[in-house]
Coordinates of N, CA and C in Angstrom, one line a residue:
M190 N 9.1 43.9 8.6 CA 9.3 42.7 7.8 C 7.9 42.0 7.7
N191 N 7.8 41.2 6.6 CA 6.6 40.5 6.4 C 6.6 39.3 7.3
G192 N 5.5 39.1 8.0 CA 5.4 38.0 9.0 C 5.3 36.6 8.3
D193 N 4.9 36.6 7.0 CA 4.8 35.3 6.3 C 6.1 34.8 5.7
R194 N 7.1 35.7 5.8 CA 8.4 35.3 5.1 C 9.0 34.0 5.8
R195 N 9.4 33.1 5.0 CA 9.9 31.9 5.5 C 11.4 31.9 5.6
I196 N 12.0 31.2 6.5 CA 13.4 31.2 6.7 C 14.1 30.7 5.5
L197 N 13.5 29.9 4.6 CA 14.1 29.3 3.4 C 14.5 30.4 2.4
D198 N 13.8 31.5 2.5 CA 14.1 32.6 1.6 C 15.6 33.1 1.7
I199 N 16.3 32.8 2.8 CA 17.6 33.3 3.0 C 18.7 32.2 3.2
V200 N 18.3 30.9 2.9 CA 19.3 29.8 3.1 C 19.8 29.4 1.8
S201 N 20.8 28.6 1.8 CA 21.5 28.1 0.6 C 20.7 27.1 -0.2
P202 N 20.9 27.0 -1.5 CA 20.2 26.0 -2.3 C 20.3 24.6 -1.8
S203 N 21.4 24.2 -1.2 CA 21.4 22.8 -0.7 C 20.4 22.5 0.4
T204 N 20.1 23.5 1.1 CA 19.0 23.4 2.2 C 17.7 23.2 1.5
Y205 N 17.4 23.8 0.4 CA 16.2 23.5 -0.3 C 16.0 22.0 -0.7
Q206 N 17.1 21.4 -1.1 CA 17.0 20.0 -1.4 C 16.6 19.2 -0.2
E207 N 17.2 19.5 0.9 CA 16.8 18.8 2.2 C 15.3 19.0 2.5
Y208 N 14.9 20.3 2.3 CA 13.6 20.7 2.7 C 12.5 20.1 1.8
D209 N 12.9 19.7 0.5 CA 12.0 19.2 -0.4 C 11.7 17.7 -0.2
R210 N 12.5 17.0 0.5 CA 12.3 15.6 0.8 C 11.0 15.5 1.7
P211 N 10.4 14.3 1.7 CA 9.2 14.2 2.5 C 9.5 14.5 4.0
Q212 N 8.8 15.4 4.5 CA 9.0 15.8 5.9 C 8.2 15.0 6.9
H213 N 7.1 14.5 6.4 CA 6.2 13.8 7.3 C 5.5 12.7 6.5
V214 N 5.6 11.4 7.0 CA 4.9 10.3 6.3 C 3.9 9.7 7.3
I215 N 2.7 9.6 6.9 CA 1.7 8.9 7.7 C 1.3 7.6 6.9
T216 N 1.4 6.5 7.6 CA 1.1 5.2 7.0 C -0.3 4.7 7.4
I217 N -1.1 4.4 6.4 CA -2.5 4.0 6.7 C -2.6 2.5 6.2
S218 N -3.1 1.7 7.0 CA -3.3 0.3 6.7 C -4.8 0.1 6.3
V219 N -5.1 -0.3 5.1 CA -6.5 -0.5 4.7 C -6.8 -2.0 4.9
I220 N -7.9 -2.2 5.7 CA -8.3 -3.5 6.1 C -9.8 -3.7 5.8
G221 N -10.2 -4.9 5.7 CA -11.6 -5.3 5.5 C -11.7 -6.8 5.2
L222 N -12.9 -7.2 5.0 CA -13.2 -8.6 4.7 C -12.3 -9.1 3.6
S223 N -11.6 -10.3 3.9 CA -10.7 -10.8 3.0 C -10.7 -12.3 3.1
G224 N -10.3 -13.1 2.1 CA -10.3 -14.5 2.2 C -10.9 -15.1 0.9
P225 N -11.2 -16.4 1.0 CA -11.8 -17.1 -0.1 C -13.1 -16.5 -0.5
D226 N -13.5 -16.8 -1.8 CA -14.8 -16.3 -2.3 C -16.0 -16.7 -1.4
S227 N -15.9 -17.9 -0.7 CA -17.0 -18.3 0.1 C -17.2 -17.4 1.3
I228 N -16.2 -16.6 1.7 CA -16.3 -15.7 2.8 C -16.5 -14.3 2.3
K229 N -15.8 -13.8 1.3 CA -15.9 -12.4 0.9 C -16.7 -12.2 -0.3
G230 N -17.2 -13.2 -1.0 CA -17.9 -13.1 -2.2 C -16.9 -13.0 -3.4
S231 N -17.4 -12.9 -4.6 CA -16.5 -13.0 -5.8 C -15.9 -11.6 -6.1
T232 N -16.4 -10.5 -5.5 CA -15.8 -9.2 -5.8 C -15.0 -8.6 -4.7
G233 N -15.2 -9.0 -3.5 CA -14.5 -8.4 -2.3 C -15.2 -7.1 -1.9
V234 N -14.6 -6.4 -1.1 CA -15.2 -5.1 -0.6 C -14.6 -3.9 -1.2
G235 N -13.6 -4.0 -2.0 CA -13.0 -2.8 -2.7 C -11.8 -2.2 -2.1
K236 N -11.1 -2.9 -1.3 CA -9.8 -2.4 -0.7 C -8.8 -2.0 -1.7
S237 N -8.6 -2.8 -2.7 CA -7.6 -2.6 -3.7 C -8.0 -1.4 -4.6
V238 N -9.3 -1.4 -5.0 CA -9.8 -0.3 -5.8 C -9.6 1.1 -5.1
L239 N -9.9 1.1 -3.8 CA -9.8 2.3 -3.0 C -8.3 2.7 -2.9
C240 N -7.4 1.8 -2.6 CA -6.0 2.1 -2.6 C -5.5 2.7 -3.9
N241 N -5.9 2.0 -5.0 CA -5.5 2.4 -6.3 C -5.9 3.8 -6.6
R242 N -7.2 4.1 -6.3 CA -7.7 5.5 -6.5 C -7.0 6.5 -5.7
L243 N -6.7 6.2 -4.4 CA -6.0 7.2 -3.6 C -4.6 7.5 -4.0
V244 N -3.9 6.5 -4.4 CA -2.5 6.6 -4.8 C -2.3 7.1 -6.2
R245 N -3.2 6.6 -7.1 CA -3.1 7.0 -8.5 C -4.4 7.5 -9.0
P246 N -4.8 8.7 -8.8 CA -6.1 9.2 -9.1 C -6.3 9.5 -10.6
E247 N -5.3 9.5 -11.4 CA -5.4 9.8 -12.8 C -6.1 8.6 -13.5
F248 N -7.0 8.9 -14.4 CA -7.8 7.9 -15.1 C -6.9 6.8 -15.8
E249 N -5.9 7.2 -16.5 CA -5.0 6.3 -17.2 C -4.2 5.4 -16.3
N250 N -4.1 5.7 -15.0 CA -3.3 4.9 -14.1 C -4.2 4.1 -13.1
F251 N -5.5 4.0 -13.4 CA -6.4 3.3 -12.6 C -6.7 1.9 -13.1
Y252 N -6.6 0.9 -12.3 CA -6.9 -0.5 -12.7 C -8.0 -1.0 -11.8
I253 N -9.0 -1.7 -12.4 CA -10.1 -2.2 -11.7 C -9.8 -3.6 -11.2
D254 N -9.1 -4.4 -12.1 CA -8.9 -5.8 -11.8 C -7.6 -6.0 -10.9
H255 N -7.7 -6.5 -9.7 CA -6.6 -6.7 -8.8 C -6.5 -8.1 -8.4
I256 N -5.3 -8.5 -7.8 CA -5.1 -9.9 -7.5 C -5.7 -10.3 -6.2
T257 N -6.2 -11.5 -6.2 CA -6.5 -12.2 -5.0 C -6.0 -13.7 -5.1
H258 N -6.1 -14.3 -6.3 CA -5.6 -15.6 -6.5 C -4.2 -15.6 -7.0
L259 N -3.3 -16.3 -6.4 CA -1.9 -16.3 -6.8 C -1.3 -17.7 -6.9
S260 N -0.3 -17.9 -7.7 CA 0.4 -19.1 -7.7 C 1.4 -19.1 -6.5
Q261 N 1.8 -20.2 -6.1 CA 2.8 -20.3 -5.0 C 4.1 -19.6 -5.5
A262 N 4.4 -19.7 -6.8 CA 5.6 -19.0 -7.3 C 5.5 -17.5 -7.2
D263 N 4.4 -16.9 -7.6 CA 4.2 -15.5 -7.4 C 4.2 -15.0 -6.0
F264 N 3.6 -15.8 -5.1 CA 3.6 -15.5 -3.7 C 5.0 -15.4 -3.1
S265 N 5.8 -16.4 -3.4 CA 7.2 -16.4 -2.9 C 8.2 -15.8 -3.7
G266 N 8.0 -15.7 -5.1 CA 9.0 -15.2 -6.0 C 8.9 -13.8 -6.4
S267 N 7.8 -13.2 -6.3 CA 7.6 -11.8 -6.7 C 8.0 -10.9 -5.6
P268 N 8.8 -9.9 -5.9 CA 9.2 -8.9 -4.9 C 8.0 -8.0 -4.5
V269 N 7.0 -8.0 -5.3 CA 5.8 -7.2 -5.0 C 5.0 -7.9 -3.9
I270 N 4.9 -9.2 -3.9 CA 4.2 -9.9 -2.9 C 5.2 -10.2 -1.7
N271 N 6.4 -10.8 -2.1 CA 7.5 -11.0 -1.1 C 7.1 -11.8 0.1
N272 N 6.3 -12.9 -0.1 CA 5.9 -13.8 0.9 C 5.0 -13.1 2.0
D273 N 4.3 -12.1 1.6 CA 3.5 -11.3 2.6 C 2.1 -11.3 2.1
H274 N 1.2 -11.2 3.1 CA -0.2 -11.0 2.8 C -0.6 -9.5 2.9
W275 N 0.3 -8.7 2.5 CA -0.1 -7.2 2.4 C 0.7 -6.6 1.2
L276 N 0.1 -5.6 0.7 CA 0.6 -4.9 -0.5 C 1.0 -3.4 -0.1
Y277 N 2.1 -3.0 -0.6 CA 2.6 -1.6 -0.5 C 2.1 -0.9 -1.7
W278 N 1.2 0.0 -1.6 CA 0.6 0.7 -2.7 C 1.4 2.0 -3.1
G279 N 2.3 2.4 -2.3 CA 3.0 3.7 -2.6 C 2.5 4.8 -1.7
E280 N 2.7 6.0 -2.2 CA 2.4 7.2 -1.4 C 1.7 8.2 -2.2
A281 N 0.8 9.0 -1.5 CA 0.2 10.1 -2.1 C 0.7 11.3 -1.4
E282 N 0.9 12.4 -2.1 CA 1.4 13.6 -1.5 C 0.3 14.6 -1.3
M283 N 0.3 15.2 0.0 CA -0.7 16.2 0.3 C 0.0 17.5 0.1
D284 N -0.8 18.5 -0.3 CA -0.2 19.9 -0.4 C 0.5 20.3 0.8
A285 N 1.5 21.1 0.6 CA 2.3 21.6 1.8 C 1.4 22.5 2.6
D286 N 1.5 22.4 3.9 CA 0.7 23.3 4.8 C 1.4 24.7 4.9
Y287 N 0.8 25.5 5.7 CA 1.3 26.9 5.8 C 2.8 27.0 6.2
S288 N 3.3 26.0 6.8 CA 4.8 26.0 7.2 C 5.6 25.5 6.1
G289 N 5.0 25.0 5.0 CA 5.8 24.4 3.9 C 6.1 23.0 4.1
K290 N 5.6 22.4 5.1 CA 5.8 20.9 5.4 C 5.0 20.1 4.4
T291 N 5.6 19.1 3.7 CA 4.9 18.2 2.8 C 4.6 16.9 3.6
T292 N 3.4 16.5 3.5 CA 3.0 15.3 4.1 C 2.7 14.2 3.0
H293 N 3.2 13.0 3.2 CA 3.0 11.9 2.3 C 2.2 10.9 3.1
I294 N 1.2 10.3 2.4 CA 0.4 9.3 3.0 C 0.7 8.0 2.3
R295 N 1.3 7.0 3.0 CA 1.7 5.7 2.5 C 0.5 4.8 2.8
F296 N 0.1 4.0 1.7 CA -1.0 3.1 1.8 C -0.5 1.6 1.8
I297 N -0.9 0.9 2.7 CA -0.7 -0.6 2.9 C -2.1 -1.2 2.8
E298 N -2.2 -2.3 2.1 CA -3.4 -3.1 2.1 C -3.2 -4.4 2.7
Q299 N -3.9 -4.8 3.7 CA -3.9 -6.1 4.3 C -4.9 -7.0 3.5
T300 N -4.4 -8.2 3.1 CA -5.3 -9.0 2.3 C -5.0 -10.5 2.7
E301 N -5.7 -11.4 2.0 CA -5.5 -12.8 2.2 C -5.4 -13.4 0.8
F302 N -4.2 -13.7 0.4 CA -4.0 -14.3 -0.9 C -4.4 -15.7 -1.0
I303 N -5.0 -16.1 -2.1 CA -5.6 -17.4 -2.2 C -4.8 -18.2 -3.3
D304 N -4.4 -19.4 -3.0 CA -3.7 -20.3 -3.9 C -4.6 -20.6 -5.1
D305 N -4.0 -20.3 -6.3 CA -4.8 -20.5 -7.5 C -5.1 -22.0 -7.9
E306 N -4.5 -22.9 -7.2 CA -4.7 -24.3 -7.4 C -5.7 -24.9 -6.4
T307 N -5.5 -24.6 -5.1 CA -6.3 -25.2 -4.1 C -7.4 -24.3 -3.7
F308 N -7.4 -23.1 -4.0 CA -8.4 -22.1 -3.6 C -8.5 -21.9 -2.1
E309 N -7.4 -22.2 -1.4 CA -7.3 -22.0 0.0 C -6.3 -20.9 0.3
P310 N -6.4 -20.2 1.4 CA -5.4 -19.2 1.7 C -4.0 -19.7 1.7
I311 N -3.1 -19.0 1.1 CA -1.7 -19.4 1.0 C -1.1 -19.1 2.4
R312 N -0.4 -20.1 2.9 CA 0.3 -20.0 4.2 C 1.7 -19.5 4.1
S313 N 2.0 -18.6 5.0 CA 3.4 -18.1 5.0 C 4.1 -18.5 6.3
S314 N 5.3 -18.9 6.2 CA 6.0 -19.3 7.4 C 6.3 -18.0 8.3
R315 N 6.3 -16.8 7.6 CA 6.7 -15.6 8.4 C 5.5 -15.0 9.1
Q316 N 4.3 -15.4 8.8 CA 3.1 -14.7 9.3 C 2.1 -15.6 9.9
T317 N 1.3 -15.1 10.8 CA 0.3 -15.8 11.4 C -0.8 -16.1 10.4
S318 N -1.5 -17.2 10.5 CA -2.6 -17.5 9.6 C -3.9 -16.7 9.9
D319 N -4.0 -16.1 11.0 CA -5.2 -15.4 11.4 C -5.2 -14.0 10.8
Y320 N -6.1 -13.7 9.9 CA -6.1 -12.4 9.2 C -6.3 -11.2 10.2
I321 N -7.1 -11.4 11.2 CA -7.4 -10.3 12.1 C -6.1 -9.9 12.8
K322 N -5.4 -10.9 13.4 CA -4.2 -10.6 14.1 C -3.1 -10.0 13.2
R323 N -3.0 -10.6 12.0 CA -2.0 -10.1 11.0 C -2.4 -8.7 10.6
A324 N -3.6 -8.4 10.3 CA -4.0 -7.1 9.8 C -3.9 -6.0 10.8
L325 N -3.9 -6.3 12.1 CA -3.9 -5.3 13.1 C -2.5 -5.0 13.6
R326 N -1.5 -5.6 13.0 CA -0.1 -5.4 13.4 C 0.3 -3.9 13.0
V327 N 1.1 -3.3 13.9 CA 1.4 -1.9 13.6 C 2.9 -1.7 13.1
N328 N 3.6 -2.8 13.1 CA 5.0 -2.8 12.6 C 5.1 -3.8 11.5
L329 N 5.4 -3.4 10.3 CA 5.5 -4.2 9.2 C 6.9 -4.2 8.6
E330 N 7.4 -5.3 8.2 CA 8.8 -5.4 7.7 C 8.8 -6.4 6.5
S331 N 9.4 -5.9 5.4 CA 9.5 -6.8 4.3 C 10.6 -6.2 3.4
H332 N 11.8 -6.7 3.5 CA 13.0 -6.1 2.8 C 12.8 -6.3 1.3
D333 N 13.1 -5.2 0.5 CA 13.0 -5.2 -0.9 C 11.6 -5.3 -1.5
K334 N 10.6 -5.0 -0.6 CA 9.2 -5.1 -1.1 C 8.9 -4.0 -2.1
L335 N 8.4 -4.3 -3.3 CA 8.1 -3.4 -4.3 C 6.7 -2.9 -4.2
M336 N 6.5 -1.6 -4.6 CA 5.1 -1.1 -4.7 C 4.3 -1.8 -5.7
Y337 N 3.0 -2.1 -5.3 CA 2.1 -2.8 -6.2 C 1.4 -1.8 -7.1
I338 N 1.3 -2.2 -8.4 CA 0.6 -1.3 -9.4 C -0.6 -2.0 -9.9
C339 N -0.4 -3.2 -10.5 CA -1.5 -4.0 -11.1 C -1.1 -5.5 -11.2
R340 N -2.1 -6.3 -11.5 CA -1.9 -7.7 -11.7 C -0.9 -8.1 -12.7
D341 N -0.8 -7.4 -13.8 CA 0.2 -7.7 -14.9 C 1.6 -7.5 -14.4
Q342 N 1.8 -6.8 -13.3 CA 3.2 -6.5 -12.8 C 3.9 -7.8 -12.4
L343 N 3.1 -8.7 -11.8 CA 3.7 -9.9 -11.3 C 4.4 -10.7 -12.4
G344 N 5.7 -11.0 -12.2 CA 6.5 -11.7 -13.1 C 7.1 -10.8 -14.2
A345 N 6.7 -9.6 -14.2 CA 7.2 -8.6 -15.2 C 7.5 -7.3 -14.5
E346 N 8.1 -7.4 -13.3 CA 8.3 -6.3 -12.4 C 9.2 -5.2 -13.1
S347 N 10.1 -5.6 -13.9 CA 11.0 -4.6 -14.5 C 10.4 -3.8 -15.6
S348 N 9.2 -4.2 -16.0 CA 8.4 -3.4 -17.0 C 7.6 -2.3 -16.4
F349 N 7.6 -2.2 -15.1 CA 6.8 -1.2 -14.4 C 7.7 -0.4 -13.6
E350 N 7.1 0.8 -13.1 CA 7.8 1.6 -12.2 C 8.3 0.8 -11.0
T351 N 9.5 1.0 -10.6 CA 10.0 0.2 -9.4 C 10.3 1.2 -8.3
R352 N 9.5 1.0 -7.2 CA 9.6 1.8 -6.0 C 9.6 0.8 -4.8
I353 N 10.7 0.8 -4.1 CA 10.9 -0.1 -3.0 C 10.4 0.6 -1.7
L354 N 9.7 -0.2 -0.8 CA 9.3 0.3 0.5 C 10.5 0.8 1.2
P355 N 10.5 2.1 1.5 CA 11.7 2.7 2.2 C 12.1 1.9 3.4
D356 N 13.4 1.6 3.5 CA 14.0 0.9 4.7 C 13.4 -0.5 4.8
G357 N 12.5 -1.0 4.0 CA 12.0 -2.3 4.1 C 11.0 -2.5 5.2
K358 N 10.6 -1.4 5.8 CA 9.7 -1.5 7.0 C 8.8 -0.2 7.1
T359 N 7.8 -0.3 7.8 CA 6.9 0.8 8.1 C 6.1 0.6 9.4
N360 N 5.7 1.7 10.0 CA 4.9 1.6 11.2 C 3.5 2.2 10.8
I361 N 2.5 1.5 11.2 CA 1.1 1.9 10.9 C 0.7 3.0 11.8
D362 N 0.2 4.1 11.3 CA -0.3 5.2 12.1 C -1.8 5.2 12.2
A363 N -2.5 4.6 11.2 CA -4.0 4.6 11.3 C -4.5 3.4 10.5
F364 N -5.7 3.0 10.8 CA -6.4 1.9 10.0 C -7.6 2.5 9.4
L365 N -7.8 2.0 8.2 CA -9.0 2.4 7.4 C -9.8 1.1 7.1
L366 N -10.9 1.0 7.7 CA -11.8 -0.2 7.6 C -12.7 0.0 6.4
V367 N -12.6 -0.9 5.4 CA -13.5 -0.9 4.3 C -14.6 -1.9 4.5
F368 N -15.9 -1.5 4.3 CA -17.0 -2.3 4.5 C -18.0 -2.1 3.4
D369 N -18.5 -3.1 2.8 CA -19.4 -2.9 1.6 C -20.9 -3.0 2.2
V370 N -21.5 -1.8 2.3 CA -22.8 -1.7 2.9 C -23.9 -2.1 1.8
S371 N -23.5 -2.1 0.5 CA -24.5 -2.5 -0.5 C -25.0 -3.9 -0.3
R372 N -24.3 -4.7 0.3 CA -24.7 -6.1 0.5 C -25.8 -6.2 1.6
L373 N -26.0 -5.1 2.4 CA -27.0 -5.1 3.4 C -28.3 -4.5 3.0
I374 N -28.2 -3.8 1.8 CA -29.4 -3.1 1.4 C -30.3 -3.9 0.5

């Protein structure tokens, strides 16, 4: 017998459906300098652009302009923001390994949303105001949180792909720190 033959070659089609579901999900939290323009500068360090590129690598699905300033209504009323200072960007699929196991990488971006009227960080009753403590949490929960796609999605969520964070929660497996070294050169 061929040593590479997989057990799936001899099982029923219903087993294939179970096998095709994501077998392994790794959640990465993207963190970096965040806050008012006086702290992070007018352009930020590129957390959103990086997440966008990793989750949606196709040119036509790439957006450069992302949100930092929000109205109180968008912060509390949009299921994309959902009263949280973090965004669920979705998942990227890695090629199956030799055993056929599919790995999905889920991306979360920790940020500090700024009120578009006061230009101060929006305070949430559910979260600590300290970005560092909030960004380093490993258990995140936000029921009915929608995947973020672009700025135009807020208030028009039904016009975009709707993907809810599975089970309304996730555990962080790794952190990716984004730092803009060009400001030091």
